[in-house]
mmCIF file of C-alpha atoms in Angstrom:
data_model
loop_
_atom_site.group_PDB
_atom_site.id
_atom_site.type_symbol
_atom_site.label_atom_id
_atom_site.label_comp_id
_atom_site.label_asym_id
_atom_site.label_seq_id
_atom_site.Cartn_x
_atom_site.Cartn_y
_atom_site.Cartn_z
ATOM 1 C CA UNK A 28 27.894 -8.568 26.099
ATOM 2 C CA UNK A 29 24.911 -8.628 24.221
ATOM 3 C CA UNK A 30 22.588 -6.182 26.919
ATOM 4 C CA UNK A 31 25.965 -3.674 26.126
ATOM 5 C CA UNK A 32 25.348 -3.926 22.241
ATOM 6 C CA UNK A 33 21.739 -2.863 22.794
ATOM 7 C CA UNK A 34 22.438 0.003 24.881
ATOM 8 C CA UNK A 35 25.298 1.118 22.302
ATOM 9 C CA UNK A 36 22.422 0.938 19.686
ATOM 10 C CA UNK A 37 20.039 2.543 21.286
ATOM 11 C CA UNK A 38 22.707 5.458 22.515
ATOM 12 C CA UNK A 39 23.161 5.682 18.529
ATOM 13 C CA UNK A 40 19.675 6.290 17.854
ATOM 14 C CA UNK A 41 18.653 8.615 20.186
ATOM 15 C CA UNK A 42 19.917 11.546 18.607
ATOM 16 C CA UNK A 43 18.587 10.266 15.482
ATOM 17 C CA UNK A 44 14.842 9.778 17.097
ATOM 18 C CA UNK A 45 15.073 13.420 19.018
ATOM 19 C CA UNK A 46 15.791 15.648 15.512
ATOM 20 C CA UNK A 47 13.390 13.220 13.531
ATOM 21 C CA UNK A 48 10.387 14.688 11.497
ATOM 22 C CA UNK A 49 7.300 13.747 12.420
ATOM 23 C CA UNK A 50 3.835 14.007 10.301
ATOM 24 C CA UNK A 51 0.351 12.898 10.542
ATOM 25 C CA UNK A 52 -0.896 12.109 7.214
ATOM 26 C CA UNK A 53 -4.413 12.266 5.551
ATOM 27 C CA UNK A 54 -4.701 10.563 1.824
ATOM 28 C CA UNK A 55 -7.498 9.868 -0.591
ATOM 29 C CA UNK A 56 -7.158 8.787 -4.086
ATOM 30 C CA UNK A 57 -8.873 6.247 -6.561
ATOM 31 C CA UNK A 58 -7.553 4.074 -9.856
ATOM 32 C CA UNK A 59 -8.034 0.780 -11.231
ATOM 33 C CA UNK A 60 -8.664 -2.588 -8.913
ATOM 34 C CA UNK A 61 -8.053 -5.848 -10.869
ATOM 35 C CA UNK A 62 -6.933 -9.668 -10.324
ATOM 36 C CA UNK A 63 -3.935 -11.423 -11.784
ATOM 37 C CA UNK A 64 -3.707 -14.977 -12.396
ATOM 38 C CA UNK A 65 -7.383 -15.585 -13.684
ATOM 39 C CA UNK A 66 -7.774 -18.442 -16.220
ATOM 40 C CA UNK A 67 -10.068 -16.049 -17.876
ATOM 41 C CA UNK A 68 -10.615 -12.483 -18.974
ATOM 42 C CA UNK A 69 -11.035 -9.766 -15.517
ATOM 43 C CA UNK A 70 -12.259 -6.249 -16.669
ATOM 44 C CA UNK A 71 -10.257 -3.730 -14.251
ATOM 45 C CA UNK A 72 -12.757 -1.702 -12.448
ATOM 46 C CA UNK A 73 -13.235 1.372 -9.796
ATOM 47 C CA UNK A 74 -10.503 1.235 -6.416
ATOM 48 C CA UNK A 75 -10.574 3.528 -4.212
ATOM 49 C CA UNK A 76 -8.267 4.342 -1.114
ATOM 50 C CA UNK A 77 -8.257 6.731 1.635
ATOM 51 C CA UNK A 78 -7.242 7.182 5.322
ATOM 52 C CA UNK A 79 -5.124 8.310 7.711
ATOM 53 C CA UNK A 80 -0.932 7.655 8.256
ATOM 54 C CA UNK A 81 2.068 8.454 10.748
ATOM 55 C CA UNK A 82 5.679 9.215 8.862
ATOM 56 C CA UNK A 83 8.529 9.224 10.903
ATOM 57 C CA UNK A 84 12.292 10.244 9.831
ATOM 58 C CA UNK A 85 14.758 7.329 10.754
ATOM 59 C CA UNK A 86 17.821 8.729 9.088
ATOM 60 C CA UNK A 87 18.887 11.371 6.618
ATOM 61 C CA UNK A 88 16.804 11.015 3.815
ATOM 62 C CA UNK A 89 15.128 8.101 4.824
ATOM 63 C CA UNK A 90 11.086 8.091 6.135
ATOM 64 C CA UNK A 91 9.048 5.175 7.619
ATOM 65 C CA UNK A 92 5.128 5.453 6.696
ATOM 66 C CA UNK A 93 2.882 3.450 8.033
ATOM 67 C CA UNK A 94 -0.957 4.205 6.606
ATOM 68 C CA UNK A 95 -4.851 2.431 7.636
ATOM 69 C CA UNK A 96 -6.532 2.913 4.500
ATOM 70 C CA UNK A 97 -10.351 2.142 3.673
ATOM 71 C CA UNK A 98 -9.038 0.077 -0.230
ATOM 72 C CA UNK A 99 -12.254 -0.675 -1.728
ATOM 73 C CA UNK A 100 -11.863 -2.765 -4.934
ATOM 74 C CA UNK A 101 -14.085 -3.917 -8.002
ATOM 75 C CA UNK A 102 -13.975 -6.159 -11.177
ATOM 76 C CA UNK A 103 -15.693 -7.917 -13.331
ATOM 77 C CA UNK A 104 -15.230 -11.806 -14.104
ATOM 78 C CA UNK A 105 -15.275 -13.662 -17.599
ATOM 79 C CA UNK A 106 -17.666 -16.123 -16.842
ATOM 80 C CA UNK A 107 -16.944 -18.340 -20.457
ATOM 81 C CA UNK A 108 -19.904 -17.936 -21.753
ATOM 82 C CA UNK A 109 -21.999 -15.657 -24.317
ATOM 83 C CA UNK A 110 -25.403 -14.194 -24.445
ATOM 84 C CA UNK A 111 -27.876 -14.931 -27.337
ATOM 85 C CA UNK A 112 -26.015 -11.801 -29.108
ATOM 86 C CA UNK A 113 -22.891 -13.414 -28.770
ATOM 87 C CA UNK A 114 -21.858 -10.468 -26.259
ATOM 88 C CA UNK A 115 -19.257 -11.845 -23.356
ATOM 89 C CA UNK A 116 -20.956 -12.552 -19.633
ATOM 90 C CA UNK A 117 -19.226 -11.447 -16.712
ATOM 91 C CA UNK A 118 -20.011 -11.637 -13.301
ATOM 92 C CA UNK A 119 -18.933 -9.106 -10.296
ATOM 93 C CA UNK A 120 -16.377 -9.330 -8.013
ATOM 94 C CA UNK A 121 -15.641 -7.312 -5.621
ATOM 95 C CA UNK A 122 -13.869 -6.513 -2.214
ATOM 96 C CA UNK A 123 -13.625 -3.723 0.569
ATOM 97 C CA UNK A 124 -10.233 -3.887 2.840
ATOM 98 C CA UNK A 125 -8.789 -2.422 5.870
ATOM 99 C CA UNK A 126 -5.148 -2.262 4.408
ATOM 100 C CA UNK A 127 -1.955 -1.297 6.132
ATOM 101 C CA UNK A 128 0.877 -0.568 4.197
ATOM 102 C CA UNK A 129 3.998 0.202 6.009
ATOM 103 C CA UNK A 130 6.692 1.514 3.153
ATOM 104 C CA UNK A 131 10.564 3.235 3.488
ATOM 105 C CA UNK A 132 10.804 6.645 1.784
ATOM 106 C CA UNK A 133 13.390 7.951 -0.252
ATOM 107 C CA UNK A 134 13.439 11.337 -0.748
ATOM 108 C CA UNK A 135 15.443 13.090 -3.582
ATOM 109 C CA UNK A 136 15.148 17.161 -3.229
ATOM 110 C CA UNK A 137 14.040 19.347 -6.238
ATOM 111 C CA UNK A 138 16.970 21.728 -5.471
ATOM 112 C CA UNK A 139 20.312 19.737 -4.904
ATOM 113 C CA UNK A 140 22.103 23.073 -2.999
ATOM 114 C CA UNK A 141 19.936 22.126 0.363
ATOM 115 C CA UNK A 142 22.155 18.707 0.379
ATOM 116 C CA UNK A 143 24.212 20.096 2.437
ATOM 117 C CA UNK A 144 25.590 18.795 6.004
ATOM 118 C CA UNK A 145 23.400 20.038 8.925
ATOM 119 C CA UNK A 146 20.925 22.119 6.997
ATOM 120 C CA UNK A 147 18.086 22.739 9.072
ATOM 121 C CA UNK A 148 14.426 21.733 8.484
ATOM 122 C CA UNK A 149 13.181 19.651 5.232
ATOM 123 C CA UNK A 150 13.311 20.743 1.684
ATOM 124 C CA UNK A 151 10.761 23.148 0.282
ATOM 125 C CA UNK A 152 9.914 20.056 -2.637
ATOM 126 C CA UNK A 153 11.206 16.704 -3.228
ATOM 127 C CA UNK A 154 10.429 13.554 -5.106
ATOM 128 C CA UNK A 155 10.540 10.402 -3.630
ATOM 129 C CA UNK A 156 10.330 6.370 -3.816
ATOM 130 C CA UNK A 157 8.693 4.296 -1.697
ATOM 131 C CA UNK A 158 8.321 0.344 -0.812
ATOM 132 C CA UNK A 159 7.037 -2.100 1.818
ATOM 133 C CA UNK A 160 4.643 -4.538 2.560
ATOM 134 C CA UNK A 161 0.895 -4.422 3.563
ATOM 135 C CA UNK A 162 -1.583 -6.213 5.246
ATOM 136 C CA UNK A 163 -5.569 -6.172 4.475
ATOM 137 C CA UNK A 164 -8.375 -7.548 5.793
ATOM 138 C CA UNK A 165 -11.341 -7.937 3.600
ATOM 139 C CA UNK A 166 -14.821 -7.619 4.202
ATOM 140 C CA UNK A 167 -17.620 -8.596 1.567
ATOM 141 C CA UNK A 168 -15.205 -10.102 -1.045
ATOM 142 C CA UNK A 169 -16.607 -11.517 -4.038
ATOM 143 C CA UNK A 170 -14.968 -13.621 -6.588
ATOM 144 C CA UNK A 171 -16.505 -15.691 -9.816
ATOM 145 C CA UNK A 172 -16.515 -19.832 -9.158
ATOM 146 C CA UNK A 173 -16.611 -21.411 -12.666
ATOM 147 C CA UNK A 174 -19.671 -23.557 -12.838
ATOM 148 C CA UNK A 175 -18.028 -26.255 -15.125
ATOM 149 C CA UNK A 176 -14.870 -26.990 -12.867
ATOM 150 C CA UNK A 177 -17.557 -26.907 -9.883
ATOM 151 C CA UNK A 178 -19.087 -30.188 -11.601
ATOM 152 C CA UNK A 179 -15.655 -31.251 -13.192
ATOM 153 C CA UNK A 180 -14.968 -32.111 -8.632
ATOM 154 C CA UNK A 181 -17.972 -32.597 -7.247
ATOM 155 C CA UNK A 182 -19.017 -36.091 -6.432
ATOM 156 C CA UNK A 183 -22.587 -37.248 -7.234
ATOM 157 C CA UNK A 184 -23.116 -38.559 -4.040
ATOM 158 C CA UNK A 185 -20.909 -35.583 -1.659
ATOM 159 C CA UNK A 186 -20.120 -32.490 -2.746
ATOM 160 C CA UNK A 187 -15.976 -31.994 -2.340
ATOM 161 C CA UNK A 188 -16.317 -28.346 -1.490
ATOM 162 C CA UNK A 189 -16.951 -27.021 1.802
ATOM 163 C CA UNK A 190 -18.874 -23.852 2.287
ATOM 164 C CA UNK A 191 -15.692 -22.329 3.734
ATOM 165 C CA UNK A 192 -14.149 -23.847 0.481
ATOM 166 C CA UNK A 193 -15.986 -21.542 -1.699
ATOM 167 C CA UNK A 194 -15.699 -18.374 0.698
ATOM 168 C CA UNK A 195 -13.152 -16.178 -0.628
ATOM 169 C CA UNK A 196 -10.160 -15.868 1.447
ATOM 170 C CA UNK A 197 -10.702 -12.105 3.468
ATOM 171 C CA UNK A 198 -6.798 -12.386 4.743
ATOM 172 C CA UNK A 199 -4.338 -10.471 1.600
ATOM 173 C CA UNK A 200 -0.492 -9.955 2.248
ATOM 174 C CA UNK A 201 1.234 -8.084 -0.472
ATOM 175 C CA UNK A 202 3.961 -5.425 -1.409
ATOM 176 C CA UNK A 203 3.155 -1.678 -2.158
ATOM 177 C CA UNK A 204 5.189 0.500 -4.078
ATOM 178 C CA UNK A 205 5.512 4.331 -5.292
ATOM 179 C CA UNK A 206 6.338 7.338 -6.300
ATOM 180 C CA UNK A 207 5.370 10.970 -5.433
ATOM 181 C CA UNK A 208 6.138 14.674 -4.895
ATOM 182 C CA UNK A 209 5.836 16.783 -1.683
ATOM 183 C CA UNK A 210 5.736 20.273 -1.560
ATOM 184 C CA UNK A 211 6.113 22.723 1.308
ATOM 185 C CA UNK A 212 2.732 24.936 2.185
ATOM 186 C CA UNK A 213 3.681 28.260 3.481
ATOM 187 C CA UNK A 214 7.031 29.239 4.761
ATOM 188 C CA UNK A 215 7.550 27.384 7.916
ATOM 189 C CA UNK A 216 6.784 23.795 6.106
ATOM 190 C CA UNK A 217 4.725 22.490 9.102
ATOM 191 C CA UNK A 218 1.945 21.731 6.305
ATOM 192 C CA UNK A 219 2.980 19.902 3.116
ATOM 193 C CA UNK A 220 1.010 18.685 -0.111
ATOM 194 C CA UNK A 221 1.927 15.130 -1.953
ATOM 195 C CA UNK A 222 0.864 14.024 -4.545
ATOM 196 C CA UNK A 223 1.132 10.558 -5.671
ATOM 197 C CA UNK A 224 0.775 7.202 -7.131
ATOM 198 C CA UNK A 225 0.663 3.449 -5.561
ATOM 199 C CA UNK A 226 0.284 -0.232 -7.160
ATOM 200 C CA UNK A 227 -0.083 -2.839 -4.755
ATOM 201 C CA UNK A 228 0.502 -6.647 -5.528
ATOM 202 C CA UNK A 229 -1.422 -9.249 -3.737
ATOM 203 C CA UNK A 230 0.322 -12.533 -2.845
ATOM 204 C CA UNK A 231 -2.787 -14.592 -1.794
ATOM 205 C CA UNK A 232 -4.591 -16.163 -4.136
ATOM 206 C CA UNK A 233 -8.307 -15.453 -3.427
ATOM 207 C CA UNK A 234 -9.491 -18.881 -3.821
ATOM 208 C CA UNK A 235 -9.093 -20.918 -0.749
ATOM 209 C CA UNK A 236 -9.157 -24.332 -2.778
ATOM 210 C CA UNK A 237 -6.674 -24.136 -5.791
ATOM 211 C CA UNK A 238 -8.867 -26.324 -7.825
ATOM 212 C CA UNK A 239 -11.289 -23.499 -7.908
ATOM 213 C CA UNK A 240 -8.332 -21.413 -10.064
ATOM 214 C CA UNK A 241 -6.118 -18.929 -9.534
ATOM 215 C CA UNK A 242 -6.713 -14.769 -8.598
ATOM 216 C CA UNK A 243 -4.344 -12.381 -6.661
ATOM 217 C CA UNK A 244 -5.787 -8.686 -5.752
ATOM 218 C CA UNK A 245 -3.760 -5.858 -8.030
ATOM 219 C CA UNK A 246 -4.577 -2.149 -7.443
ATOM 220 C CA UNK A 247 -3.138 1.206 -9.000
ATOM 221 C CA UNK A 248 -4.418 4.371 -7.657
ATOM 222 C CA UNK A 249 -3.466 7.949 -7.638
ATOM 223 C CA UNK A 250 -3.648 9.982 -4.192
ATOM 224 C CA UNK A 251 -3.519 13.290 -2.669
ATOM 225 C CA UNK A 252 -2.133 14.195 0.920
ATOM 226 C CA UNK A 253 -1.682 16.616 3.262
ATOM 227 C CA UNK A 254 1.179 16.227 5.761
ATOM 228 C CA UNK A 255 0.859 17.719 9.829
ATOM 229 C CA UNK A 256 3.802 18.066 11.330
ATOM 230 C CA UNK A 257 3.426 16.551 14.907
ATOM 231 C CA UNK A 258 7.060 18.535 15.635
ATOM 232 C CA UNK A 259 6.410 21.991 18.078
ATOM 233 C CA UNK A 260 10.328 23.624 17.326
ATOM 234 C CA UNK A 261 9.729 25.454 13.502
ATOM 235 C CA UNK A 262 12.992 23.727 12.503
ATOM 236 C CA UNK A 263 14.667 19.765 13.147
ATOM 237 C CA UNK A 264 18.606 19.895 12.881
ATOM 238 C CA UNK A 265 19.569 16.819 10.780
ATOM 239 C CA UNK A 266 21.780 15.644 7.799
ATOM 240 C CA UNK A 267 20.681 15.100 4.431
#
């Protein structure tokens, strides 16, 4: 019973997979990189983002993204203390990640008369919404360790930190979301141009030991795109 259910699923979305869109996707943008959670102040600094993607259409106005993106991230920390002219210290943090984000697109066309049944090929220019999870792996990652709740748990005769303690954790799982607009270059609409805008929200707090305090990665960057289409036939017969 159960090998017959797959095969009636997969008979279902075969027709689907043959008239899907498919694109190739090349991005690079920049914005603000940040932490949340920190005890103290965090100036926002410089993230960038750029890379490559694959989009896929699984079903009417539906499209799967998946992206590897260089996300390079920087910030400053509030270290609690002043200089002799009473101006605030920080100290740098810092990260650069391999992130994959893997979101679901909705797309809303500009011009509501192509919603019709069976029209053939994608609209000239739509918006659209997007959300998902990512995954990043982080290499040189930098965060601030408060000096005075260092001493408030180290022992005087063993220090209660390890040194993998005080390495930042390199492993971040979070959610992306979006919006955008894509626009068809040229007539046949095998090239297209987005433009866009993406926050991601860390769910791993930085620090490995909580007792060290509290810091999740936040980005916000703007991006621009181009869109291949990895499809040889000029026009894909599907419903929107």
């Amino acid at each position: 019973m159960k090998k017959f259910l797959i095969a009636i699923v997969l008979l279902a979305l075969l027709p689907m997979s043959i008239n899907a869109q498919n694109w190739l996707t090349v991005k690079s943008g920049g914005g603000i990189g940040t932490t949340l959670g920190y005890a103290q102040d965090v100036n926002a600094g410089l993230s960038t983002s750029f890379g490559i993607g694959y989009k896929h259409q699984i079903f009417n106005q539906l499209m799967l993204e998946g992206d590897i993106l260089l996300d390079g991230r920087a910030m400053e920390y509030f270290t609690g203390y002043v200089d002799a002219d009473d101006i605030p210290i920080y100290a740098p943090g810092a990260g650069a990640y391999i992130q994959v984000p893997i979101t679901l697109q909705y797309m809303i066309p500009f011009n509501k008369k192509e919603l019709i049944p069976y029209r053939m090929g994608q609209p000239k220019s739509y918006w659209f919404i997007e959300g998902g999870p990512y995954f990043a792996y982080g290499s040189s990652v930098s965060t601030f360790y408060d000096p005075d709740i260092l001493a408030l748990w180290t022992d005087p005769d063993s220090d209660t930190f390890t040194t993998k303690d005080l390495t930042p954790r390199t492993i971040d799982v979070g959610i992306t979301t979006g919006i955008g607009v894509n626009f068809s270059l040229g007539d046949e609409g095998k090239t297209r141009l987005i433009i866009g805008t993406r926050a991601n929200y860390g769910f791993l707090n930085l620090f490995r030991d909580t007792r060290l305090g509290t810091a999740t990665n936040f980005s916000a960057v703007g991006y621009i795109a181009l869109d291949f289409s990895l499809t040889s036939r000029k026009h894909i017969k599907h419903r929107w």
